[in-house]
Coordinates of N, CA and C in Angstrom, one line a residue:
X1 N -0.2 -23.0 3.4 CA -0.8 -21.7 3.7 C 0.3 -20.7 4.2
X2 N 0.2 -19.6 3.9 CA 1.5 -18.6 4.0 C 0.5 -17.5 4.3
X3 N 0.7 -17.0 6.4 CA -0.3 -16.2 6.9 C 0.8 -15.2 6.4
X4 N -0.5 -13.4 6.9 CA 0.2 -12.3 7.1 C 0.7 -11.6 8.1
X5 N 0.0 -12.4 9.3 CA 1.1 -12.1 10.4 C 1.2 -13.6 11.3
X6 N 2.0 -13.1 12.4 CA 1.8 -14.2 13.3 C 0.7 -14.3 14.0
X7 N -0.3 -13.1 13.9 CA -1.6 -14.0 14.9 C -2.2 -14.7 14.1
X8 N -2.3 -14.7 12.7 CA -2.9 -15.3 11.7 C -2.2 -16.7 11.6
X9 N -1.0 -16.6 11.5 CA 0.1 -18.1 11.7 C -1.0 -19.2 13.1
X10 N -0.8 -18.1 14.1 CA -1.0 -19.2 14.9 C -2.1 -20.0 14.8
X11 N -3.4 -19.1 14.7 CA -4.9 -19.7 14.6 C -4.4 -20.5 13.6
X12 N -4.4 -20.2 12.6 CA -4.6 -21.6 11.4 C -3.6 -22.6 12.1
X13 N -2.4 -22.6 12.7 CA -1.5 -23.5 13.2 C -2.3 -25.0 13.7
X14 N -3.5 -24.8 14.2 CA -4.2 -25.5 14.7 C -4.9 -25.9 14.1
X15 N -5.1 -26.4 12.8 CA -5.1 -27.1 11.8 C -4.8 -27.4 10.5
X16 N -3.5 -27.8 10.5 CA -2.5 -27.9 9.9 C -1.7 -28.8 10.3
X17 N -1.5 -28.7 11.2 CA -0.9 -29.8 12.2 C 0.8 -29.3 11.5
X18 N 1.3 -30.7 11.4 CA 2.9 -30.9 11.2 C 2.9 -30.7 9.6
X19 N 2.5 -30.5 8.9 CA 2.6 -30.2 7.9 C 2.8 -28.3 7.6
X20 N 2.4 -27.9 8.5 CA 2.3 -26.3 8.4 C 3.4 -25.7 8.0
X21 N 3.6 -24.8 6.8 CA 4.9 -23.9 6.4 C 4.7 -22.7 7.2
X22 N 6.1 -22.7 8.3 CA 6.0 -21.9 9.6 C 6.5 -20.7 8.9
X23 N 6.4 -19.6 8.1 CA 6.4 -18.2 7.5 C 5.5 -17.6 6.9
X24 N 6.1 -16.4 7.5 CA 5.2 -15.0 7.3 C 5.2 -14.4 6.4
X25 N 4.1 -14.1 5.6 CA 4.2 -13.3 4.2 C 3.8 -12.3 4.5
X26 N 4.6 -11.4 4.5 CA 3.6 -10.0 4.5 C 3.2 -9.2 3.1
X27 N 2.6 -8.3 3.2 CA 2.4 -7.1 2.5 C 3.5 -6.9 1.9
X28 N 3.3 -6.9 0.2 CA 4.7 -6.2 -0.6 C 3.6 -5.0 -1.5
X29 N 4.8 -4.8 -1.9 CA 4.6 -3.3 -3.1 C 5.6 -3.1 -3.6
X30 N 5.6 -2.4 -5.3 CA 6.7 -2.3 -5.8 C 6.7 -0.8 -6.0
X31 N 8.0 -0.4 -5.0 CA 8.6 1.2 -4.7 C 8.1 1.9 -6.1
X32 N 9.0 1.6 -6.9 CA 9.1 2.3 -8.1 C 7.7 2.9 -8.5
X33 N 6.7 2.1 -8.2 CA 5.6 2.9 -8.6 C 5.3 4.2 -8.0
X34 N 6.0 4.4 -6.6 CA 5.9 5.9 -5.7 C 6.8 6.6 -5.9
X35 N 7.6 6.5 -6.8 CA 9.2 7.0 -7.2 C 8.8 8.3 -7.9
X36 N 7.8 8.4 -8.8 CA 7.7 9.4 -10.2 C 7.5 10.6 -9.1
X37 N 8.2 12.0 -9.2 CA 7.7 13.2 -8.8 C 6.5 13.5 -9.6
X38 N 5.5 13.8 -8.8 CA 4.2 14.2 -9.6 C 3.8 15.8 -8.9
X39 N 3.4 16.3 -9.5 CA 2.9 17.9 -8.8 C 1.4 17.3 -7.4
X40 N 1.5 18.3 -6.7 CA 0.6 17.9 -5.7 C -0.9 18.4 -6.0
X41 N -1.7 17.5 -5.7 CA -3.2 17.9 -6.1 C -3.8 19.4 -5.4
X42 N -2.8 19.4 -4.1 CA -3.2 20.5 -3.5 C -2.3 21.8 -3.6
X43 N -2.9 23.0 -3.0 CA -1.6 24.2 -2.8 C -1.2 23.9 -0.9
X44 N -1.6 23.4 -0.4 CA -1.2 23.4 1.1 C -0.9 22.6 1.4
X45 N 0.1 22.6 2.7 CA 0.6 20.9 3.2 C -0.3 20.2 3.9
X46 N -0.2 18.7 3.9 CA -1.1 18.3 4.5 C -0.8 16.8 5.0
X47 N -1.3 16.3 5.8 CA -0.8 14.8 6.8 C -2.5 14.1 6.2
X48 N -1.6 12.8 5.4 CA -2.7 12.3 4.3 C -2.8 10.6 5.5
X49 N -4.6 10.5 4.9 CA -4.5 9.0 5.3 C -5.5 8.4 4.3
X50 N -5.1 7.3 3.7 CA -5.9 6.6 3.0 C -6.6 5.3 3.1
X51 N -7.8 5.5 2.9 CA -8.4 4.0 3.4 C -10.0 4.5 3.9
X52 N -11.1 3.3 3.8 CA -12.3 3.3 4.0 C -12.6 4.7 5.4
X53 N -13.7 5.6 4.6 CA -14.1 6.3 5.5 C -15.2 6.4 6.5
X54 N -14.1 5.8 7.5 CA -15.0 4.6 9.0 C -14.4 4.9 9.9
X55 N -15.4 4.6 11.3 CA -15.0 5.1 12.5 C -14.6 3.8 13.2
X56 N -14.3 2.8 12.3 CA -13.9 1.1 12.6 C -12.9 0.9 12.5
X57 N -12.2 0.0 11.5 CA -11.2 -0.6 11.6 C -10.1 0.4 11.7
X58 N -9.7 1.6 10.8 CA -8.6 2.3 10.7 C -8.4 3.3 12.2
X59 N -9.5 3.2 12.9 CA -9.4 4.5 13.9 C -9.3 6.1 13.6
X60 N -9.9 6.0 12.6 CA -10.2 7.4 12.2 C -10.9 8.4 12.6
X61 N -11.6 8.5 13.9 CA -11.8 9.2 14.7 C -10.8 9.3 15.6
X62 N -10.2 8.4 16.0 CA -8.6 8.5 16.8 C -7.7 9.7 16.2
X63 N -8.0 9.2 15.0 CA -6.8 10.2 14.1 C -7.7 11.8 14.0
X64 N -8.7 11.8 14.1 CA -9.0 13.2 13.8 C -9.3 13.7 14.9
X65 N -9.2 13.3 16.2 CA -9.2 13.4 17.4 C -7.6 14.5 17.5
X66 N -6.9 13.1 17.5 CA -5.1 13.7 17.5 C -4.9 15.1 16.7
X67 N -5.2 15.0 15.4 CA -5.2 16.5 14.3 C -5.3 17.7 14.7
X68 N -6.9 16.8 15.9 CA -7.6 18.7 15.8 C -6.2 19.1 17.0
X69 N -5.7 18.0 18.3 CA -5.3 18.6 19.2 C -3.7 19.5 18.2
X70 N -3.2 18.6 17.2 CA -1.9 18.6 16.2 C -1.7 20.0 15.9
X71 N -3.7 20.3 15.2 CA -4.2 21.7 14.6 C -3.8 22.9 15.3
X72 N -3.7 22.9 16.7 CA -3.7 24.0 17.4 C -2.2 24.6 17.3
X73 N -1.1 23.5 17.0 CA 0.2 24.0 17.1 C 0.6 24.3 15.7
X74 N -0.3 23.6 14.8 CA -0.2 24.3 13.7 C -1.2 24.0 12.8
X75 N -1.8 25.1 12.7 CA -3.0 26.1 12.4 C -3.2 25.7 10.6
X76 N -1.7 26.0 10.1 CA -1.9 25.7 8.6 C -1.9 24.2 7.8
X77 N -1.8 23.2 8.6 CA -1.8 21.9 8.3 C -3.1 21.8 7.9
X78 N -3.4 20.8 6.8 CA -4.6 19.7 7.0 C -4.4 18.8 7.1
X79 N -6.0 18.1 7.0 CA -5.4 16.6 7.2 C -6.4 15.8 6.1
X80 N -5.8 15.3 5.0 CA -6.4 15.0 3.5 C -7.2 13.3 4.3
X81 N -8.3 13.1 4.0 CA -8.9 12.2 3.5 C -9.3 11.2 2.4
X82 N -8.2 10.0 2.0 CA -8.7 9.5 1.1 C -9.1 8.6 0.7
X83 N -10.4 8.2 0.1 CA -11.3 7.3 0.2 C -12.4 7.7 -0.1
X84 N -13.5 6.5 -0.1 CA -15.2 6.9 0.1 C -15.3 6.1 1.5
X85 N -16.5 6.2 1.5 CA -17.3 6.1 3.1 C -17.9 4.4 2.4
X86 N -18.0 3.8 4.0 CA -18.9 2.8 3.6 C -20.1 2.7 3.2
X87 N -20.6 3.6 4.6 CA -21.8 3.9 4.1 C -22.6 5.7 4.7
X88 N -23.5 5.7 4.5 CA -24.3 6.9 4.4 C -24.1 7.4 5.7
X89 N -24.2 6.5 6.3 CA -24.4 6.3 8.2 C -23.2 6.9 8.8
X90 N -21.8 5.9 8.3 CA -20.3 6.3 8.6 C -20.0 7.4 8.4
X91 N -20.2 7.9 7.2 CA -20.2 9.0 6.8 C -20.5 10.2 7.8
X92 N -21.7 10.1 8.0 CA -22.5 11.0 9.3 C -21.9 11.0 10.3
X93 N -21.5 9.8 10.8 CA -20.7 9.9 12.2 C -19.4 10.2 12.3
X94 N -18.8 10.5 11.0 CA -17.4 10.7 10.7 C -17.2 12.6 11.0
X95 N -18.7 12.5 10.3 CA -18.6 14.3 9.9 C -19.5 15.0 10.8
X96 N -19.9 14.0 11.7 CA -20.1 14.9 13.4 C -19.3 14.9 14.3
X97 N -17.9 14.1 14.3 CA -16.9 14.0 14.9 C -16.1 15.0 14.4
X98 N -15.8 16.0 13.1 CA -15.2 16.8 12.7 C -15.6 18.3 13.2
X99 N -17.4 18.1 13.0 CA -17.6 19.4 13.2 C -18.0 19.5 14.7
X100 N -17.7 18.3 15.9 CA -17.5 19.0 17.4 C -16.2 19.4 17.5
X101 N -15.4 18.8 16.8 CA -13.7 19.2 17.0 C -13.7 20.4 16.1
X102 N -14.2 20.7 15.7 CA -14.5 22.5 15.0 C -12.9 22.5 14.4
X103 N -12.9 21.4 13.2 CA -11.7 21.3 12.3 C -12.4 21.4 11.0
X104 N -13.8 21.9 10.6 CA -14.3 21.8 9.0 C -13.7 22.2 8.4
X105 N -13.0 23.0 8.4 CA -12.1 24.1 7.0 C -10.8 23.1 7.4
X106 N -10.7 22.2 8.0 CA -9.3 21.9 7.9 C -8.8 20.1 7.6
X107 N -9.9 20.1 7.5 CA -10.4 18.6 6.5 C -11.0 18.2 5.3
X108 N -10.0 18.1 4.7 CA -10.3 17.5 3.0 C -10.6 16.1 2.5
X109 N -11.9 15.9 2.3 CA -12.0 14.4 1.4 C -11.4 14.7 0.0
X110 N -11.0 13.6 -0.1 CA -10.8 13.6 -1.7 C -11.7 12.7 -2.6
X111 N -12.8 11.9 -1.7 CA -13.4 11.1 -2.6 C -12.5 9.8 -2.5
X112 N -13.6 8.6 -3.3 CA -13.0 7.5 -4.0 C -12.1 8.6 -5.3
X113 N -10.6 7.8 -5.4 CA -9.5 8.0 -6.4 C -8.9 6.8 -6.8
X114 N -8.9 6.4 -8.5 CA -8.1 5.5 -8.9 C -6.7 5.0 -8.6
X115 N -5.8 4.0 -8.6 CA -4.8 3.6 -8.2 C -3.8 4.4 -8.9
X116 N -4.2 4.8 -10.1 CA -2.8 5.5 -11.1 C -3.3 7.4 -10.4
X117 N -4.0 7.6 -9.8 CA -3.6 9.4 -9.1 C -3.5 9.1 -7.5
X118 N -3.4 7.5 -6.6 CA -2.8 7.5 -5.4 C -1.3 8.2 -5.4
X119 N -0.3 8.1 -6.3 CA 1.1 8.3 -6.4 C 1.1 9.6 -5.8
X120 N 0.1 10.8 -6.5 CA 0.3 12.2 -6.5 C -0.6 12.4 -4.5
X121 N -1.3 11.9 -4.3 CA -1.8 11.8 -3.0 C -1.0 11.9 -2.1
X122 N -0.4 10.6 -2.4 CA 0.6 10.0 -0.8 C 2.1 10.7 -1.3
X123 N 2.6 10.8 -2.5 CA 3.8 11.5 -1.8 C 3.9 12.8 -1.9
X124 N 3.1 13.4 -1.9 CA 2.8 15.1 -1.8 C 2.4 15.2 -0.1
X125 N 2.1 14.3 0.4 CA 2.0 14.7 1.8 C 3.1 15.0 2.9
X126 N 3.2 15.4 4.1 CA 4.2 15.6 4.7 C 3.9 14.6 5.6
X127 N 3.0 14.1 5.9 CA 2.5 12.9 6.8 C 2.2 11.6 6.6
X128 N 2.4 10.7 6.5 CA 1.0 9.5 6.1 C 0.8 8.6 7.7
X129 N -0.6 9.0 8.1 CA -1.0 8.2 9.1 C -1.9 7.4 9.1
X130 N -1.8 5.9 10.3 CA -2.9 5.2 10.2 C -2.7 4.6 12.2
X131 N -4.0 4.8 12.4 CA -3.9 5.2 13.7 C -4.7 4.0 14.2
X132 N -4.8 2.9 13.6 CA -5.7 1.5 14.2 C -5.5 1.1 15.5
X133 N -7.2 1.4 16.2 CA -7.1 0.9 17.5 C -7.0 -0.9 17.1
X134 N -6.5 -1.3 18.9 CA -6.9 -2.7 18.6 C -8.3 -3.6 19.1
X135 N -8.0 -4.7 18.1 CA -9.6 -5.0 17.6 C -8.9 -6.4 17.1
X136 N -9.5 -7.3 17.0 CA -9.1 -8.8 16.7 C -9.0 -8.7 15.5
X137 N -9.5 -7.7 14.6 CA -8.9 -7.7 13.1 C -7.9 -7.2 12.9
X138 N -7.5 -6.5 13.8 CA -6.0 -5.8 13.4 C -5.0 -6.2 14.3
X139 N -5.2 -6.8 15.0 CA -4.1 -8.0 15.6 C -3.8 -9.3 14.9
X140 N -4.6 -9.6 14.5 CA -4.6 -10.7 13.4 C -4.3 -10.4 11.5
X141 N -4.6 -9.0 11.6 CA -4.4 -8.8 9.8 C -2.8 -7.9 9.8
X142 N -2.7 -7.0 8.5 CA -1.6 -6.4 8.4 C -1.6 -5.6 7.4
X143 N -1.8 -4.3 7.8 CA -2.2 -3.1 6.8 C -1.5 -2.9 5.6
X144 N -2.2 -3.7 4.3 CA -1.5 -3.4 3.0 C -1.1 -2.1 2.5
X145 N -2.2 -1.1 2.8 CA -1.6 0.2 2.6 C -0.4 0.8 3.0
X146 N 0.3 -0.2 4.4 CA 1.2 0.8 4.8 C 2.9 0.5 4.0
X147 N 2.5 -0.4 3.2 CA 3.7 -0.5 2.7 C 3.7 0.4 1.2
X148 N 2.4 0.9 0.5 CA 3.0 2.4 -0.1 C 2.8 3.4 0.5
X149 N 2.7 3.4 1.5 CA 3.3 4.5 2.9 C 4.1 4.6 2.8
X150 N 4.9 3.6 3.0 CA 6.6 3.7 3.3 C 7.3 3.8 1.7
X151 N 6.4 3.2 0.4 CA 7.5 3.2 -1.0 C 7.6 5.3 -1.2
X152 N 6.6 6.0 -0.2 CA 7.0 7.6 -0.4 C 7.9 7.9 0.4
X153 N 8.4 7.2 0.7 CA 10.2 7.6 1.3 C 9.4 9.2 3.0
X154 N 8.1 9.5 3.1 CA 8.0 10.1 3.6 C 7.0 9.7 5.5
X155 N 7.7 10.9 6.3 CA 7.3 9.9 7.7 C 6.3 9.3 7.9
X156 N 5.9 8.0 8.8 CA 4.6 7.0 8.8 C 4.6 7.0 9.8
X157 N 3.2 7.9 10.4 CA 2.5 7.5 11.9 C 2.0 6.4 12.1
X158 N 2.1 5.2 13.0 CA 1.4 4.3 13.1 C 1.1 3.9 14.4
X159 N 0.4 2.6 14.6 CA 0.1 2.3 15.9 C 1.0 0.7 15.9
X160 N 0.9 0.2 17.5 CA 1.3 -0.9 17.9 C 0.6 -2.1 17.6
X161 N 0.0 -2.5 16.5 CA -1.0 -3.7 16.5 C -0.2 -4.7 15.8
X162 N -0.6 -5.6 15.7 CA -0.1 -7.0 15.3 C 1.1 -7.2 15.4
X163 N 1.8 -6.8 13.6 CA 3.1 -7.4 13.7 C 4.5 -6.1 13.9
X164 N 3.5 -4.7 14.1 CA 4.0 -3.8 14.0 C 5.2 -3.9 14.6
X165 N 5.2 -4.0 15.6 CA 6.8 -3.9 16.6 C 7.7 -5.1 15.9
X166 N 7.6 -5.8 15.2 CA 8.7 -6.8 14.6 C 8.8 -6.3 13.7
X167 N 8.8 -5.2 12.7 CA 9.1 -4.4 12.0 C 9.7 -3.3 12.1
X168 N 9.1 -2.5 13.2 CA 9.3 -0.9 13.1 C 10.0 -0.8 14.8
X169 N 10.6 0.4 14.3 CA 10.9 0.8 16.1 C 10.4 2.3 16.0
X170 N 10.1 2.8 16.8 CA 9.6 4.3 16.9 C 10.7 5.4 17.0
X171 N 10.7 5.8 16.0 CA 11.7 7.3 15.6 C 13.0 6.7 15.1
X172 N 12.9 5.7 14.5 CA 14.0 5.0 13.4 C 13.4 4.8 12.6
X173 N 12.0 4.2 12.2 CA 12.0 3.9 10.4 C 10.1 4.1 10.8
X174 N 9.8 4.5 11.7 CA 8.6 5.1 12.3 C 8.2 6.0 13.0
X175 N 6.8 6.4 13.2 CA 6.6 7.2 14.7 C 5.5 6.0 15.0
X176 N 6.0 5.2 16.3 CA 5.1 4.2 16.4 C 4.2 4.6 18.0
X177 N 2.8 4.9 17.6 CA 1.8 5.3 19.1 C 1.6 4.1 19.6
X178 N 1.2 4.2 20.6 CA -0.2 3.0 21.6 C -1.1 3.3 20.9
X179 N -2.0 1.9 20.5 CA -3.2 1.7 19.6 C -4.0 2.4 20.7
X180 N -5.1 3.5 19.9 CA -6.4 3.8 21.5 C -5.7 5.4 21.6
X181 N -4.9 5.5 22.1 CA -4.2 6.9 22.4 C -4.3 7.9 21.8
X182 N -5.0 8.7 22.0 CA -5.0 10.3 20.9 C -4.0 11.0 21.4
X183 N -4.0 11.2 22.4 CA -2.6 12.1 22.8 C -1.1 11.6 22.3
X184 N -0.9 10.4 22.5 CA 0.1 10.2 22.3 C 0.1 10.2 20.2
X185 N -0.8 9.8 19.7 CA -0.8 9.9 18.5 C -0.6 11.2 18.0
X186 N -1.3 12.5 18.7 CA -1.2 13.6 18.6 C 0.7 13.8 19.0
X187 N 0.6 13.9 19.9 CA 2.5 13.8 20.4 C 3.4 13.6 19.1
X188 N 3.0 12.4 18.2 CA 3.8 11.9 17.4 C 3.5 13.0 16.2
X189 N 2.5 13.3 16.0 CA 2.0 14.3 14.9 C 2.9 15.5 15.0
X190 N 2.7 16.1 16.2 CA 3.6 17.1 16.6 C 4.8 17.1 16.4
X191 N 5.5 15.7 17.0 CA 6.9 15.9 16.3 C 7.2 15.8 15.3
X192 N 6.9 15.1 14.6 CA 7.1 14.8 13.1 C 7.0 16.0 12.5
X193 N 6.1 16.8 12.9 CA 6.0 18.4 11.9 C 7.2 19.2 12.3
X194 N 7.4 18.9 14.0 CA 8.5 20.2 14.3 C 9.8 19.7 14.5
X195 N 10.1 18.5 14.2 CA 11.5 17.6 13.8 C 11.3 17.5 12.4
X196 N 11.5 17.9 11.7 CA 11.8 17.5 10.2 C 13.2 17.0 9.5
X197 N 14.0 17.0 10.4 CA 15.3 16.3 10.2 C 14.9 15.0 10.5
X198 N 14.6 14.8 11.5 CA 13.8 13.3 12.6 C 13.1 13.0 11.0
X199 N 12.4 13.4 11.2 CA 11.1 12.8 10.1 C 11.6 12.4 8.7
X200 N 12.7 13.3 8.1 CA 13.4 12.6 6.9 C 13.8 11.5 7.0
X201 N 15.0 11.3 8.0 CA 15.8 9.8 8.4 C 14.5 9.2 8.7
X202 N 13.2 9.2 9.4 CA 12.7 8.0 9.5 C 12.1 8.1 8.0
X203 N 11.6 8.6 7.2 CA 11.2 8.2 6.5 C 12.1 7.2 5.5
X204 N 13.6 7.4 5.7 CA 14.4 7.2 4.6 C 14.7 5.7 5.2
X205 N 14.3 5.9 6.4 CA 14.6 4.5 7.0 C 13.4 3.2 7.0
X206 N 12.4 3.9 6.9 CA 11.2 3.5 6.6 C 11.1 2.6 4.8
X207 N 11.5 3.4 4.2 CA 11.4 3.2 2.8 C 12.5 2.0 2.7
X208 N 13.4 1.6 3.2 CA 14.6 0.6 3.5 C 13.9 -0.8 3.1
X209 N 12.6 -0.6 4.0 CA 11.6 -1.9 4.3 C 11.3 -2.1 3.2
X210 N 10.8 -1.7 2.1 CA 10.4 -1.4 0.9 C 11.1 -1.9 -0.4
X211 N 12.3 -2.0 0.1 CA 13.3 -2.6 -0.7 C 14.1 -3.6 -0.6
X212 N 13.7 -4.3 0.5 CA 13.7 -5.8 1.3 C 12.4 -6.2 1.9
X213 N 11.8 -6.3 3.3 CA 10.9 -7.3 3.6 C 9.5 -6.9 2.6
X214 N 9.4 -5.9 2.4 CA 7.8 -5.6 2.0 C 8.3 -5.8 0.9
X215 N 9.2 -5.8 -0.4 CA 9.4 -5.6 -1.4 C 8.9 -7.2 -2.2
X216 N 8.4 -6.9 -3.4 CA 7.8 -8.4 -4.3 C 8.9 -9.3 -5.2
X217 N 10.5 -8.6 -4.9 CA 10.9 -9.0 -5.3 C 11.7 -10.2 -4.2
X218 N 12.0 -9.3 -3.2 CA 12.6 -10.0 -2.1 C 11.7 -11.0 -1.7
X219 N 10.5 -11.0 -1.6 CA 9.5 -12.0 -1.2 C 9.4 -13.3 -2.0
X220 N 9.1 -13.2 -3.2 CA 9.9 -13.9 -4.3 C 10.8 -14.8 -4.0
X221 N 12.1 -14.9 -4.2 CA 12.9 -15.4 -3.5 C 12.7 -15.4 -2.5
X222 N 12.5 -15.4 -1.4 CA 12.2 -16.6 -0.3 C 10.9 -17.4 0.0
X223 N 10.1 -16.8 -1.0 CA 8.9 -17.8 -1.4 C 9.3 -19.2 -1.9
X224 N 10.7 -18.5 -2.8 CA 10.8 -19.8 -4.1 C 11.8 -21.3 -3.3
X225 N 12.4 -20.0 -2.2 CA 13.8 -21.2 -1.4 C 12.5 -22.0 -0.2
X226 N 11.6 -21.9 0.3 CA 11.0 -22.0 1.0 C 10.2 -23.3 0.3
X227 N 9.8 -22.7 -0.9 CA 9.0 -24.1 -1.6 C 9.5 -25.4 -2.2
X228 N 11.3 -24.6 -2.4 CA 12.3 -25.8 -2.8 C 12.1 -26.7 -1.8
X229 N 12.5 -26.2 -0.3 CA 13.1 -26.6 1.2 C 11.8 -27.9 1.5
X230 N 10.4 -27.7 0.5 CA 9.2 -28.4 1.4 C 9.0 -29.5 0.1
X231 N 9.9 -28.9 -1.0 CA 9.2 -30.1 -1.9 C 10.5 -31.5 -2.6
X232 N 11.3 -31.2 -1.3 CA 12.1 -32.2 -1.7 C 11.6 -33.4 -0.7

């Protein structure tokens, strides 16, 4: 069994016994698919997040919390939504939380979108955030999406859960918040828009990952030395 993080390692650890293959597989993606320049769906800039539209796992009321405070310093940002809703209900609660924060004109759904027009989404953005509070799922899982985050070479807000800190450092190859924190998520929003030197290098540093640990080729190979190592 080859977990995705270490809180996943551990639980299963406890039954498996001495047999257990002690490595972490994370999330891969292959860059090149976020490489093509594609025109942007929109005419305005905007700080994209993709993924189920819920006030659960991803923290997306966190994030739209942070935006609206983000909004005030600058007024011409949006913030792209992309996904469908779970359900009818989430939906509603998503889009009462928008219109107390009195950000309607400055939040875009895009709807459920196919995997071949995500390319033109995520790297037309100037942002890509995911703001997961913590919750036993997201201490124990590990956000596949955020590794074609990182193949757009462009900055990744994120939070502190699971394996995040054995990966990322904040303002080297991320902007890394406290999971729960609006302000400080907001803080990070802010700089990232008004550092844009900051925000290139992390992004460029970000995308690094992408081409080693998250990458399907590098995983590969040490899948393959890994299965040699257990089957002699």
């Amino acid at each position: 069994l080859l977990a995705v993080s270490a809180g996943l390692n551990k639980f299963f650890s406890s039954f498996q016994g001495s047999s257990k293959i002690d490595y972490i597989f994370p999330p891969i993606t292959d860059p090149k698919y976020f490489s093509k320049q594609v025109p942007s769906p929109f005419n305005f800039e905007y700080i994209a997040y993709c993924g189920a539209i819920s006030s659960k796992k991803d923290g997306l009321e966190i994030l739209l919390r942070s935006f609206a405070i983000t909004n005030k310093t600058f007024p011409e940002i949006k913030l792209v939504l992309i996904g469908g809703s779970e359900s009818s209900f989430e939906l509603s609660k998503i889009m009462e939380v928008i219109k107390f924060l009195n950000i309607e004109n400055n939040v875009v759904f895009s709807g459920l979108i196919s995997y071949e027009e995500l390319p033109k989404y995520l790297t037309n953005a100037t942002i890509l955030a995911l703001a997961r509070p913590t919750s036993l799922q997201n201490e124990t899982g590990f956000p596949s999406k955020l590794t074609e985050y990182l193949a757009t070479k462009k900055p990744v807000i994120i939070t502190r859960v699971s394996d995040i800190p054995k990966y990322f450092t904040n303002n080297v190859n991320a902007f890394v918040a406290e999971p729960g924190n609006v302000i400080d998520f907001a803080d990070k929003l802010i700089l990232a828009l008004k550092n844009r030197e900051l925000s290139e290098f992390v992004g460029k540093n970000g995308y690094q990952l992408v081409e080693t640990i998250f990458n399907y080729n590098y995983q590969t190979k040490e899948l393959v030395k890994i299965l040699q190592q257990y089957s002699k």
